[in-house]
Amino acid sequence: MAVSRLIALVRETGYVERDSDALDEMMVFRKIGGGFGAADGYHDDIVMTRAIGLLIVTDMPQPTADDLSYFSSIQNT
């Protein structure tokens, strides 16, 4: 699910990757059997952290003014 979300966001230009190491990993990231992963001899840890992070932030509700007020108040204590 995380990788599918990453692919969709990149294709729809909802997410633009600017890190060259992450881009290098994305270039060798493949569908392998029933899942996804880096081609043999390459890494996919950056791609996976991006995918998981984007899944979390796109599923989280946007903060409200009350949330921001609350966090601002506890930061000043």
Backbone as a chain_set.jsonl record, in Angstrom:
{"seq": "MAVSRLIALVRETGYVERDSDALDEMMVFRKIGGGFGAADGYHDDIVMTRAIGLLIVTDMPQPTADDLSYFSSIQNT", "coords": {"N": [[0.824, -1.18, 0.0], [1.955, 1.258, 0.766], [3.979, 1.632, -1.148], [2.46, 1.725, -3.472], [1.047, 4.099, -3.028], [3.186, 5.939, -3.049], [4.058, 5.671, -5.733], [1.77, 6.581, -7.087], [1.631, 9.25, -6.147], [4.046, 10.334, -7.115], [3.701, 10.026, -9.885], [1.471, 11.671, -10.292], [2.506, 14.101, -9.798], [2.238, 14.963, -7.206], [4.116, 14.7, -5.386], [7.433, 15.607, -5.24], [10.576, 14.442, -5.577], [13.648, 15.446, -4.346], [16.106, 14.638, -3.518], [19.127, 13.33, -4.528], [20.181, 10.776, -3.99], [17.899, 9.336, -3.25], [16.493, 9.487, -5.651], [18.217, 8.016, -7.291], [17.858, 5.483, -6.128], [15.16, 5.112, -6.719], [15.262, 4.739, -9.434], [16.128, 2.133, -9.747], [14.255, 0.619, -8.532], [11.912, -1.934, -8.479], [9.124, -4.019, -9.496], [8.967, -7.03, -7.949], [8.323, -10.277, -8.079], [5.643, -10.811, -5.957], [5.849, -8.377, -4.749], [7.677, -5.319, -4.147], [10.95, -3.984, -4.738], [14.494, -3.249, -4.641], [16.601, -3.63, -7.491], [18.824, -6.433, -7.923], [21.756, -6.094, -6.03], [21.452, -3.441, -5.362], [20.111, -0.811, -3.234], [17.103, -0.149, -1.292], [16.243, 1.306, 0.848], [15.907, 4.1, 1.247], [13.846, 4.712, -0.545], [11.792, 3.168, 0.566], [11.463, 4.375, 3.101], [10.559, 6.885, 2.297], [8.153, 6.103, 1.051], [6.67, 5.009, 3.201], [6.553, 7.224, 4.941], [5.131, 9.082, 3.318], [2.72, 7.712, 3.064], [1.785, 7.833, 5.68], [1.567, 10.673, 6.148], [-0.259, 11.422, 4.163], [-2.544, 10.115, 4.903], [-3.171, 11.135, 7.362], [-5.287, 13.34, 9.233], [-5.681, 16.819, 8.449], [-4.196, 19.348, 10.493], [-6.158, 21.255, 12.801], [-7.173, 24.63, 13.636], [-7.512, 24.637, 16.388], [-5.858, 22.509, 17.153], [-3.338, 23.523, 16.46], [-3.237, 25.732, 18.122], [-3.247, 24.464, 20.624], [-0.805, 22.982, 20.548], [0.969, 25.074, 20.323], [0.582, 26.329, 22.771], [1.548, 24.437, 24.639], [4.146, 24.342, 23.957], [5.239, 26.641, 24.915], [5.51, 26.318, 27.61]], "CA": [[0.0, 0.0, 0.0], [2.834, 2.418, 0.842], [4.653, 1.803, -2.441], [1.44, 2.152, -4.43], [0.796, 5.525, -2.779], [4.352, 6.669, -3.539], [4.007, 5.66, -7.198], [0.678, 7.465, -7.506], [1.994, 10.642, -5.867], [5.11, 10.743, -8.035], [3.106, 10.135, -11.226], [0.53, 12.783, -10.336], [3.306, 15.253, -9.363], [1.869, 15.375, -5.862], [5.349, 14.617, -4.608], [8.635, 15.8, -6.056], [11.771, 14.035, -4.84], [14.785, 16.318, -4.674], [17.344, 14.029, -3.054], [19.703, 12.538, -5.625], [20.304, 9.372, -3.577], [16.557, 8.745, -3.35], [16.194, 9.349, -7.082], [19.0, 6.878, -7.775], [17.192, 4.257, -5.693], [13.898, 4.976, -7.453], [15.554, 4.28, -10.792], [16.363, 0.684, -9.747], [13.166, 0.023, -7.766], [11.156, -2.757, -9.42], [8.178, -5.014, -9.004], [9.685, -8.298, -7.873], [7.362, -11.274, -7.603], [4.414, -10.206, -5.458], [6.127, -7.129, -4.042], [8.576, -4.361, -4.775], [12.267, -3.908, -4.132], [15.588, -2.796, -5.491], [17.245, -4.634, -8.335], [19.941, -7.095, -7.249], [22.966, -5.301, -5.855], [21.11, -2.059, -5.043], [19.38, -0.615, -1.984], [15.795, 0.489, -1.422], [15.847, 1.825, 2.147], [15.419, 5.484, 1.138], [12.543, 4.647, -1.211], [10.814, 2.634, 1.504], [11.15, 5.381, 4.125], [9.706, 7.881, 1.628], [6.832, 5.513, 0.832], [5.983, 4.904, 4.489], [6.291, 8.587, 5.398], [4.062, 9.665, 2.517], [1.48, 7.031, 3.419], [1.352, 8.383, 6.965], [1.131, 12.073, 6.071], [-1.431, 11.608, 3.305], [-3.697, 9.546, 5.594], [-3.451, 11.873, 8.587], [-6.127, 14.522, 9.042], [-4.985, 18.096, 8.534], [-4.394, 19.949, 11.81], [-7.123, 22.349, 12.875], [-6.692, 25.796, 14.383], [-7.445, 24.233, 17.798], [-4.648, 21.693, 17.312], [-2.177, 24.408, 16.399], [-3.272, 26.543, 19.351], [-2.857, 23.584, 21.725], [0.632, 22.701, 20.479], [1.664, 26.34, 20.591], [0.51, 26.62, 24.206], [2.41, 23.534, 25.424], [5.535, 24.622, 23.6], [5.66, 27.816, 25.683], [5.536, 26.049, 29.053]], "C": [[0.881, 1.261, 0.0], [3.504, 2.687, -0.503], [3.658, 2.265, -3.499], [1.125, 3.631, -4.271], [1.954, 6.366, -3.297], [4.321, 6.774, -5.062], [2.943, 6.625, -7.695], [1.046, 8.936, -7.293], [3.074, 11.157, -6.813], [4.543, 10.945, -9.439], [2.206, 11.344, -11.357], [1.193, 14.105, -9.957], [2.829, 15.824, -8.032], [3.081, 15.356, -4.947], [6.519, 14.729, -5.567], [9.838, 15.458, -5.189], [12.94, 14.882, -5.3], [16.134, 15.736, -4.264], [17.898, 13.096, -4.121], [19.876, 11.066, -5.249], [18.959, 8.66, -3.66], [16.179, 8.535, -4.811], [16.958, 8.177, -7.69], [18.336, 5.556, -7.383], [15.885, 4.043, -6.452], [14.119, 4.431, -8.861], [15.774, 2.765, -10.866], [15.303, -0.068, -8.94], [12.212, -0.676, -8.727], [10.088, -3.582, -8.716], [8.893, -6.355, -9.084], [8.733, -9.325, -7.271], [6.067, -10.594, -7.205], [4.618, -8.887, -4.756], [7.019, -6.209, -4.849], [9.914, -4.398, -4.063], [13.292, -3.423, -5.125], [16.09, -3.954, -6.34], [18.421, -5.228, -7.559], [21.165, -6.178, -7.208], [22.709, -3.847, -5.504], [20.303, -2.008, -3.746], [18.027, 0.033, -2.245], [15.33, 1.137, -0.117], [15.329, 3.258, 2.082], [14.036, 5.5, 0.497], [11.478, 4.173, -0.226], [10.47, 3.638, 2.606], [10.285, 6.486, 3.54], [8.281, 7.355, 1.494], [6.038, 5.454, 2.137], [5.624, 6.289, 5.02], [5.151, 9.241, 4.638], [2.722, 9.002, 2.796], [0.925, 7.614, 4.716], [0.815, 9.798, 6.799], [-0.072, 12.273, 5.157], [-2.68, 11.01, 3.926], [-4.07, 10.306, 6.863], [-4.382, 13.044, 8.299], [-5.286, 15.792, 9.168], [-5.216, 18.696, 9.921], [-5.405, 21.093, 11.733], [-6.496, 23.513, 13.626], [-6.581, 25.458, 15.866], [-6.204, 23.396, 18.074], [-3.42, 22.587, 17.365], [-2.092, 25.27, 17.64], [-2.793, 25.715, 20.533], [-1.338, 23.343, 21.707], [1.463, 23.942, 20.733], [1.684, 26.626, 22.085], [1.421, 25.709, 25.014], [3.88, 23.75, 25.105], [6.085, 25.758, 24.456], [5.696, 27.571, 27.179], [6.86, 25.54, 29.491]], "O": [[0.573, 2.227, -0.699], [3.586, 3.834, -0.944], [3.986, 3.11, -4.333], [0.955, 4.342, -5.262], [1.729, 7.403, -3.921], [4.534, 7.853, -5.615], [3.186, 7.401, -8.619], [0.8, 9.77, -8.164], [3.01, 12.302, -7.262], [4.87, 11.927, -10.107], [2.172, 11.982, -12.409], [0.511, 15.12, -9.812], [2.992, 17.014, -7.762], [3.062, 15.933, -3.86], [6.581, 14.029, -6.578], [10.087, 16.115, -4.179], [13.192, 15.018, -6.498], [17.182, 16.276, -4.62], [17.212, 12.175, -4.564], [19.731, 10.195, -6.107], [18.889, 7.509, -4.092], [15.604, 7.504, -5.161], [16.415, 7.433, -8.506], [18.256, 4.627, -8.187], [15.544, 2.91, -6.79], [13.259, 3.743, -9.409], [15.623, 2.175, -11.935], [15.447, -1.266, -8.694], [11.752, -0.066, -9.691], [10.145, -3.809, -7.508], [9.362, -6.763, -10.146], [8.384, -9.246, -6.093], [5.457, -9.885, -8.006], [3.667, -8.323, -4.215], [7.103, -6.31, -6.073], [9.992, -4.803, -2.903], [12.994, -3.212, -6.3], [16.007, -5.116, -5.941], [18.949, -4.596, -6.644], [21.55, -5.576, -8.21], [23.662, -3.08, -5.36], [19.87, -3.039, -3.232], [17.82, 0.678, -3.273], [14.155, 1.481, 0.017], [14.391, 3.596, 2.803], [13.151, 6.225, 0.951], [10.378, 4.724, -0.192], [9.31, 3.741, 3.004], [9.375, 6.977, 4.207], [7.319, 8.065, 1.786], [4.861, 5.814, 2.165], [4.509, 6.5, 5.497], [4.293, 9.887, 5.24], [1.689, 9.67, 2.765], [-0.277, 7.857, 4.827], [-0.285, 10.095, 7.266], [-0.838, 13.215, 5.362], [-3.786, 11.362, 3.517], [-5.172, 10.134, 7.384], [-4.283, 13.672, 7.245], [-4.301, 15.826, 9.905], [-6.31, 18.57, 10.471], [-5.491, 21.8, 10.729], [-5.408, 23.385, 14.187], [-5.665, 25.93, 16.539], [-5.566, 23.556, 19.114], [-2.559, 22.416, 18.228], [-1.002, 25.515, 18.157], [-2.02, 26.201, 21.358], [-0.672, 23.486, 22.732], [2.552, 23.858, 21.301], [2.686, 27.109, 22.612], [2.018, 26.161, 25.991], [4.754, 23.385, 25.891], [7.292, 25.818, 24.692], [5.892, 28.51, 27.95], [7.054, 25.263, 30.675]]}, "num_chains": 1, "name": "protein.A"}
